[in-house]
PDB file of C-alpha atoms in Angstrom:
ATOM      1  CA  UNK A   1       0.000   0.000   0.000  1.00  0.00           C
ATOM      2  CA  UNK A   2       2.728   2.295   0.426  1.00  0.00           C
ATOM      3  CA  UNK A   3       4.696   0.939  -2.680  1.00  0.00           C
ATOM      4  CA  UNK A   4       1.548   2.297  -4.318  1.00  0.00           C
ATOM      5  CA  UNK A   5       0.888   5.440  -2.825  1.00  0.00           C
ATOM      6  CA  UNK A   6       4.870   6.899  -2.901  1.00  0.00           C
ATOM      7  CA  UNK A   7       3.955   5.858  -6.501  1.00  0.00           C
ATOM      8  CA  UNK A   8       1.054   7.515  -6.965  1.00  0.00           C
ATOM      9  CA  UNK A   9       2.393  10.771  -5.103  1.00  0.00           C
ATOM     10  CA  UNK A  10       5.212  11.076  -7.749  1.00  0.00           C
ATOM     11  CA  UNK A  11       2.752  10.486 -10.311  1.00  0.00           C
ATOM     12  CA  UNK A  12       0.763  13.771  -9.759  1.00  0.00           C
ATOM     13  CA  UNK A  13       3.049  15.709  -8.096  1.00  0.00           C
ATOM     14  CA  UNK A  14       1.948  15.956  -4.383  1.00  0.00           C
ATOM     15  CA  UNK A  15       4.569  16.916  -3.096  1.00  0.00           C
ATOM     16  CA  UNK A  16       6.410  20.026  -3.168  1.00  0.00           C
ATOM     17  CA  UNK A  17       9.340  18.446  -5.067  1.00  0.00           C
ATOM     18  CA  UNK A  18       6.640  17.448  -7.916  1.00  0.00           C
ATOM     19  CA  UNK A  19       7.389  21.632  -8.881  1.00  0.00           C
ATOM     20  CA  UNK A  20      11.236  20.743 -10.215  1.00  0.00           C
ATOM     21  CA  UNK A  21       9.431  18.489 -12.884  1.00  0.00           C
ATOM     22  CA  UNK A  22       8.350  22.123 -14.852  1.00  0.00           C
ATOM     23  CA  UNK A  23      11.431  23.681 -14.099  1.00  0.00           C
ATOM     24  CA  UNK A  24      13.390  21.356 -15.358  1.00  0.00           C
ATOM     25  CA  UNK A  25      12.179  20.477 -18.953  1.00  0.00           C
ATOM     26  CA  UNK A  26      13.143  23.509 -21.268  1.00  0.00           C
ATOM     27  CA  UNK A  27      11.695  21.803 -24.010  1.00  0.00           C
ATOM     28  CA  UNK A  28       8.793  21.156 -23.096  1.00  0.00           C
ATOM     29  CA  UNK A  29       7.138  23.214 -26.069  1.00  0.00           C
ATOM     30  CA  UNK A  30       8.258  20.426 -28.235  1.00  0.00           C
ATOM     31  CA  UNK A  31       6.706  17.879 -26.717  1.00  0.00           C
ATOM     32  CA  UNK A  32       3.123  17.855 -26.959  1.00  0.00           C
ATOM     33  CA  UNK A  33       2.233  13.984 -25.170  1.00  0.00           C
ATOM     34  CA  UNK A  34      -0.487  13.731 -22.952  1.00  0.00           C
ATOM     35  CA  UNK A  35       2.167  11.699 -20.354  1.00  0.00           C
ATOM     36  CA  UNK A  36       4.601  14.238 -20.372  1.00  0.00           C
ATOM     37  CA  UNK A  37       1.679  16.919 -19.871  1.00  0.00           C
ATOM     38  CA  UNK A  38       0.723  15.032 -16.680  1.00  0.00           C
ATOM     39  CA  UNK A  39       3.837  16.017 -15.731  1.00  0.00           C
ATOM     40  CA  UNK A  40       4.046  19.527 -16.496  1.00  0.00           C
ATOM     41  CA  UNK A  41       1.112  20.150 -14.648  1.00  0.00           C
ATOM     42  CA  UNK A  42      -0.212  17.750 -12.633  1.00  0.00           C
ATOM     43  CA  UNK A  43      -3.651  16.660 -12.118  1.00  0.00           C
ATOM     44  CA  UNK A  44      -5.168  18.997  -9.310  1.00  0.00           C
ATOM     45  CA  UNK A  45      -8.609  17.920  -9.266  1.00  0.00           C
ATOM     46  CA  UNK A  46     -10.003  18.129  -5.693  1.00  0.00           C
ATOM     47  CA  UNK A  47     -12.143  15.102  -5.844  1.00  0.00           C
ATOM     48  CA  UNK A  48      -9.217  12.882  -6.802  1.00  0.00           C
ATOM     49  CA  UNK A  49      -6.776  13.714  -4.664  1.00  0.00           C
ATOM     50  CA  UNK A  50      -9.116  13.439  -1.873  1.00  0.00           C
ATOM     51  CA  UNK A  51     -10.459  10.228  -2.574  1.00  0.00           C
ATOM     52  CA  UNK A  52      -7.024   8.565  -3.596  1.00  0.00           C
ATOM     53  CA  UNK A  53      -6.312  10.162   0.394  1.00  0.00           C
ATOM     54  CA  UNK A  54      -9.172   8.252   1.550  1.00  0.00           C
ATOM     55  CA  UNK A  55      -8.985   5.258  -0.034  1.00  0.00           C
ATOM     56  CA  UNK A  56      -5.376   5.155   1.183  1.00  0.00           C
ATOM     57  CA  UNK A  57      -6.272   6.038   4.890  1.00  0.00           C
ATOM     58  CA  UNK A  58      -8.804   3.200   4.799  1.00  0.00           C
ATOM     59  CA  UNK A  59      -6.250   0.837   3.641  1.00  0.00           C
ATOM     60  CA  UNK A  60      -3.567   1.774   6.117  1.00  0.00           C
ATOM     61  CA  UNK A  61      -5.696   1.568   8.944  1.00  0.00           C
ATOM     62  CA  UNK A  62      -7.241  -2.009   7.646  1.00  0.00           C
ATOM     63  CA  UNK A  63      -3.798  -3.091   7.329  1.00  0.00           C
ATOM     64  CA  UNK A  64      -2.335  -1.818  10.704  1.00  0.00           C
ATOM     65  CA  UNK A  65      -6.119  -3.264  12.538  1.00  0.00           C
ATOM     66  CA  UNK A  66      -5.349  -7.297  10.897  1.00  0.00           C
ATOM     67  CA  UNK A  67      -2.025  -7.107  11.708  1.00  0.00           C
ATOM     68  CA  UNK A  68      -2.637  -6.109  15.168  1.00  0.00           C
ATOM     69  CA  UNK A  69      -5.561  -8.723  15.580  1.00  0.00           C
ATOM     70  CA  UNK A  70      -4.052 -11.590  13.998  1.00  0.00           C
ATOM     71  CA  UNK A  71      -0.458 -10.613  15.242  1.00  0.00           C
ATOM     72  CA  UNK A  72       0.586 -14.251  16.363  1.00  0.00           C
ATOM     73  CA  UNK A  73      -1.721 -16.240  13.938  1.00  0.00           C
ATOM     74  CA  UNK A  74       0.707 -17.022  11.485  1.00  0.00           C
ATOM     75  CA  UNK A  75       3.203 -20.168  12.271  1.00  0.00           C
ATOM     76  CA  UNK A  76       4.176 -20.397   8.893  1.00  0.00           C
ATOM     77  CA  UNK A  77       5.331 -16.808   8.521  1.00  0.00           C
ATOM     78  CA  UNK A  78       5.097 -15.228  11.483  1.00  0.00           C
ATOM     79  CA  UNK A  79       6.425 -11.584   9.278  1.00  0.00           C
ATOM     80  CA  UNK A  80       2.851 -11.486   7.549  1.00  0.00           C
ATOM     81  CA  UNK A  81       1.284  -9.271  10.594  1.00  0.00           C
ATOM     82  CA  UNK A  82       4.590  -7.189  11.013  1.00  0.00           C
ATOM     83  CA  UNK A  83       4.435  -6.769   7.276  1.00  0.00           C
ATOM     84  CA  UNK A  84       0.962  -5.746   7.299  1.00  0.00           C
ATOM     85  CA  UNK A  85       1.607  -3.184  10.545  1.00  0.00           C
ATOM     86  CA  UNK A  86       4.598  -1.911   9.132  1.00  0.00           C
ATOM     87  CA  UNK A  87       2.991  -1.419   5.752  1.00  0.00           C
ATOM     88  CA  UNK A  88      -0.021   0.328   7.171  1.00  0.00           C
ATOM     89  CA  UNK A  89       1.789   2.909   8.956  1.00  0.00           C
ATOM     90  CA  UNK A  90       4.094   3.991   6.660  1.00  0.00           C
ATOM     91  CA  UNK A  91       1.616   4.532   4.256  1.00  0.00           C
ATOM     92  CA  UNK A  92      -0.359   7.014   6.995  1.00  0.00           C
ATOM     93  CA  UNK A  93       3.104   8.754   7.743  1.00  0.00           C
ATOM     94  CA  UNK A  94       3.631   9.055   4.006  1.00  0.00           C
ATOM     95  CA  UNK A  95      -0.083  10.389   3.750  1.00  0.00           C
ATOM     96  CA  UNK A  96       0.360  12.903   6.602  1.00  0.00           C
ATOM     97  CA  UNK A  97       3.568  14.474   5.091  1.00  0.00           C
ATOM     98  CA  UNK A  98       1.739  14.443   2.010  1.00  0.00           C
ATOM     99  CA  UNK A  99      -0.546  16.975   3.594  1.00  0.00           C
ATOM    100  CA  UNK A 100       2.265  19.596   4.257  1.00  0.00           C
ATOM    101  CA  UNK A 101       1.519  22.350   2.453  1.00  0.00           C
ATOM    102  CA  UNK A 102       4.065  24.065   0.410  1.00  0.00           C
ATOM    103  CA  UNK A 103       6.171  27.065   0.922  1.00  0.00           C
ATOM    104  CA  UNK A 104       6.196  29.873  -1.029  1.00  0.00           C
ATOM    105  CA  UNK A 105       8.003  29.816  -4.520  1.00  0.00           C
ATOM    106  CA  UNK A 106      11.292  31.557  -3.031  1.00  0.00           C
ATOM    107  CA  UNK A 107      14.332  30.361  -4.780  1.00  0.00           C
ATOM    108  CA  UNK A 108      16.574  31.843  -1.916  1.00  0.00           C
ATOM    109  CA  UNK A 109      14.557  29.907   0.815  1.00  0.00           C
ATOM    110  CA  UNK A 110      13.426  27.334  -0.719  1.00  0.00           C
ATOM    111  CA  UNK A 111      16.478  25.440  -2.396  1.00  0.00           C
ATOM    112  CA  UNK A 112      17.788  23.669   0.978  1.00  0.00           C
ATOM    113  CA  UNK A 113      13.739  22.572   2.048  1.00  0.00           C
ATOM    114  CA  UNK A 114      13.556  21.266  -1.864  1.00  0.00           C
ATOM    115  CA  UNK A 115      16.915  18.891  -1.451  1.00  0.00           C
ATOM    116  CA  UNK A 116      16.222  17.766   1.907  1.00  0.00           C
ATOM    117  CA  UNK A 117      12.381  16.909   0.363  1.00  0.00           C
ATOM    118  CA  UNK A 118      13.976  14.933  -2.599  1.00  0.00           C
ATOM    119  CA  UNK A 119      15.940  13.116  -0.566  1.00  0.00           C
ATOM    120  CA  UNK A 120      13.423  12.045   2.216  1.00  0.00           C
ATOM    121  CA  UNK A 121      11.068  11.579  -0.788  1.00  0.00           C
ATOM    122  CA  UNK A 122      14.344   8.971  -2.614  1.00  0.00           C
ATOM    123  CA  UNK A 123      14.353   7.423   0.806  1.00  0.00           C
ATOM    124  CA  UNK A 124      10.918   6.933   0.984  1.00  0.00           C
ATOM    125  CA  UNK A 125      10.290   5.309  -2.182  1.00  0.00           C
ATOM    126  CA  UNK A 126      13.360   3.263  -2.026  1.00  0.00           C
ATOM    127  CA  UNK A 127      12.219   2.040   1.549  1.00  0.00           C
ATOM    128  CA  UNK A 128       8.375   1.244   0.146  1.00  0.00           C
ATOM    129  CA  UNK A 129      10.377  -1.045  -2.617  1.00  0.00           C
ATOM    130  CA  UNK A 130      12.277  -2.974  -0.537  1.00  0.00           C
ATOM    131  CA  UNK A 131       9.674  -3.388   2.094  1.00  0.00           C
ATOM    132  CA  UNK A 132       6.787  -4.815  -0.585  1.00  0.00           C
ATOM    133  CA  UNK A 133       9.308  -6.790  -2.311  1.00  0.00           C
ATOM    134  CA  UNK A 134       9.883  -8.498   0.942  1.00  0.00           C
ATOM    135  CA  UNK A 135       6.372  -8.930   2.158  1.00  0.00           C
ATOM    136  CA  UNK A 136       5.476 -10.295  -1.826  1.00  0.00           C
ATOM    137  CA  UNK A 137       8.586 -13.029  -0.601  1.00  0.00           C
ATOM    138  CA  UNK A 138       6.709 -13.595   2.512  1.00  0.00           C
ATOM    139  CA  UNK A 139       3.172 -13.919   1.489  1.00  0.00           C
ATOM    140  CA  UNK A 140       3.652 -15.766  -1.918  1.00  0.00           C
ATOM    141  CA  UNK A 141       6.269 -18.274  -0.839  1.00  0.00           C
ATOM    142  CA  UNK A 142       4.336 -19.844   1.729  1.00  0.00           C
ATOM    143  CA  UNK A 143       1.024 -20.322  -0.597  1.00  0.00           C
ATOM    144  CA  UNK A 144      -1.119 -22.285   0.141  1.00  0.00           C
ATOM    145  CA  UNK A 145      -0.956 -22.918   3.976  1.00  0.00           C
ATOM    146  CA  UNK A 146      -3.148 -24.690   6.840  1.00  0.00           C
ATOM    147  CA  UNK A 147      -6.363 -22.430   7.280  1.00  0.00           C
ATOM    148  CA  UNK A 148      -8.066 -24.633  10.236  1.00  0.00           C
ATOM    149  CA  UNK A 149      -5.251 -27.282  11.924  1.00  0.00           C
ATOM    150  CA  UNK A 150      -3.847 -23.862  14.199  1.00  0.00           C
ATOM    151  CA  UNK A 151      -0.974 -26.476  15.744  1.00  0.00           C
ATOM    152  CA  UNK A 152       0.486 -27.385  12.143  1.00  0.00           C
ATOM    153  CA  UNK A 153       3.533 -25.655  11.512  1.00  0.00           C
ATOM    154  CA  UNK A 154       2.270 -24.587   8.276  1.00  0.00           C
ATOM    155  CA  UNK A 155      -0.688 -22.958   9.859  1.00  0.00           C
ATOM    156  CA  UNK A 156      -1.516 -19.214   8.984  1.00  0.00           C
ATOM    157  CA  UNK A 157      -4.870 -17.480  10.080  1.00  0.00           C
ATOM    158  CA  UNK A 158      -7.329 -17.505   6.783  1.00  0.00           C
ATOM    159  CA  UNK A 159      -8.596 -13.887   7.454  1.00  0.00           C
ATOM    160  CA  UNK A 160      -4.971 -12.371   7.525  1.00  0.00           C
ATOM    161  CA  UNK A 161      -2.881 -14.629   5.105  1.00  0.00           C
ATOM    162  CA  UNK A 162      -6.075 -13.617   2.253  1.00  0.00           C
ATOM    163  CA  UNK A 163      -6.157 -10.015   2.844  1.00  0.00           C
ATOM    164  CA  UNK A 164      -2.598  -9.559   2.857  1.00  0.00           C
ATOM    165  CA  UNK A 165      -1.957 -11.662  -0.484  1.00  0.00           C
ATOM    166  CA  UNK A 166      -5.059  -9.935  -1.490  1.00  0.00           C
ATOM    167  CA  UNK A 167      -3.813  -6.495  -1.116  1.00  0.00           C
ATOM    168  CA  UNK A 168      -0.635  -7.094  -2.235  1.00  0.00           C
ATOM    169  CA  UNK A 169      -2.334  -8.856  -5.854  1.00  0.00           C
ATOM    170  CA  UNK A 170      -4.184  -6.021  -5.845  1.00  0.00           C
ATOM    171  CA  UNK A 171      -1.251  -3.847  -5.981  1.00  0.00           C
ATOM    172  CA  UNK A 172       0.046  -5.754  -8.923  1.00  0.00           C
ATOM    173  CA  UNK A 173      -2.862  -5.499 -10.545  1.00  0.00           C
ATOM    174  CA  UNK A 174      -3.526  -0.998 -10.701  1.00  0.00           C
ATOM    175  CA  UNK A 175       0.239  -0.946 -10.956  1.00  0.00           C
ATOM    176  CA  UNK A 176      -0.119  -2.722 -14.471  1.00  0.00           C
ATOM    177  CA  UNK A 177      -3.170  -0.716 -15.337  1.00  0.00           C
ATOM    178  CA  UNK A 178      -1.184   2.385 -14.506  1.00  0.00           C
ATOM    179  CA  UNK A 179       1.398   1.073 -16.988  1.00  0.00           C
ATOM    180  CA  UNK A 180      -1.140   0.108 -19.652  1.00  0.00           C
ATOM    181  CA  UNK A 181      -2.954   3.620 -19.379  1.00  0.00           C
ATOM    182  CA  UNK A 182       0.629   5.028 -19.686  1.00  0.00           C
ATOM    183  CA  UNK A 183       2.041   3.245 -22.259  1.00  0.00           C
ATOM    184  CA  UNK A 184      -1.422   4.114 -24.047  1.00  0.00           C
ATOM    185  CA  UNK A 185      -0.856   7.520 -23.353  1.00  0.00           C
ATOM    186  CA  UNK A 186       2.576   7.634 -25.261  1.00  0.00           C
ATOM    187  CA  UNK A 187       1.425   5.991 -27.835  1.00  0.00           C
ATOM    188  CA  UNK A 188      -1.247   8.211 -28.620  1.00  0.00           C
ATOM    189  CA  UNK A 189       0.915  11.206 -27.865  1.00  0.00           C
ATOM    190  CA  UNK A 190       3.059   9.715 -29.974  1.00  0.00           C
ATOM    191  CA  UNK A 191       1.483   9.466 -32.745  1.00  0.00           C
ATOM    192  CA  UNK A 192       0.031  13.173 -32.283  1.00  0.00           C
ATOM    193  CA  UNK A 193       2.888  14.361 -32.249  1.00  0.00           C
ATOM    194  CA  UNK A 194       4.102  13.202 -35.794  1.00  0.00           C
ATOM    195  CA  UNK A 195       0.856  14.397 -36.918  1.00  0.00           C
ATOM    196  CA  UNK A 196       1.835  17.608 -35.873  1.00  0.00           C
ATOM    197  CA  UNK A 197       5.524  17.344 -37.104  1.00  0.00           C
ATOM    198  CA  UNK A 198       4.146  16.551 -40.607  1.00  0.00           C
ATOM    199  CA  UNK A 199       1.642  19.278 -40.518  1.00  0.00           C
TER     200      UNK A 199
END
């Protein structure tokens, strides 16, 4: 969950950092794709942004509640709950900074606070890849296991061991039809474009 929302964040430019994007592509008057508009000015629709909030405080909290309930119902892998904890709130802390508001556009005050945001925002991302990539190690490698015999060694609590390979499939699953809408995007850009050019 927080894979997907440091993802989605960079997407649309939530942060304050999202503002170097513009800044930093001079030729941006030559390229005329709809992916590389999303970019240049990100979406800002007040409906979205608070719903993709929502959904993502919702998730966080669901995540952080199994994991705490079902914290030692997992023989087989007893990481599944910590996964699911750890998951859930780092996606609210990521959510809350999300919710910073920006400083003023002030070169001469602002060009420390934008490092120190790219970094923590590098950091972030880089932690929410490692972290899913192990919990995807954890929940797949142990599929199927004992749902009802609780003293097999395999054992793993049905309610937990679903919703966390759930989630995680799930994840898989918008991050490919964010790729396919993408990859759509370019291609219709694309071919815009050369339109354009041969116009």
């Amino acid at each position: 969950v927080g894979f997907l929302f440091k993802l989605w964040t960079s997407l649309v430019g939530c942060r304050c950092s999202g503002q170097e994007v513009t800044d930093d592509m001079d030729f941006k008057s030559n390229l005329h794709t709809p992916l590389l508009r999303m970019f240049e000015e990100p979406p800002s629709s007040p409906a979205s942004s608070v719903c993709m909030k929502l959904l993502t405080l919702i998730l966080g909290i669901a995540c952080i509640t199994i994991g705490a309930i079902y914290l030692d119902s997992c023989t087989k892998q007893y990481m599944i709950p910590i996964y699911l904890i750890v998951s859930g709130s780092t996606t609210i802390f990521f959510l809350m900074i999300s919710l910073i508001p920006c400083p003023p556009n002030d070169e001469s005050n602002n060009s420390i606070l934008l490092k120190i945001g790219r970094v923590c925002d590098r950091l972030e991302l880089l932690f929410s890849i490692i972290w899913f990539i192990a919990g995807n190690v954890w929940i797949y490698s142990i599929y199927k296991p004992e749902y009802i015999d609780q003293s097999s060694p395999d054992y793993c609590n049905k309610t937990l061991y679903l919703f966390a390979f759930w989630t995680n499939t799930a994840i898989y699953i918008i991050f490919a039809l964010m790729l396919f809408l993408g990859f759509c995007a370019c291609l219709l850009g694309g071919t815009a474009w050369i339109r354009r050019s041969d116009g």
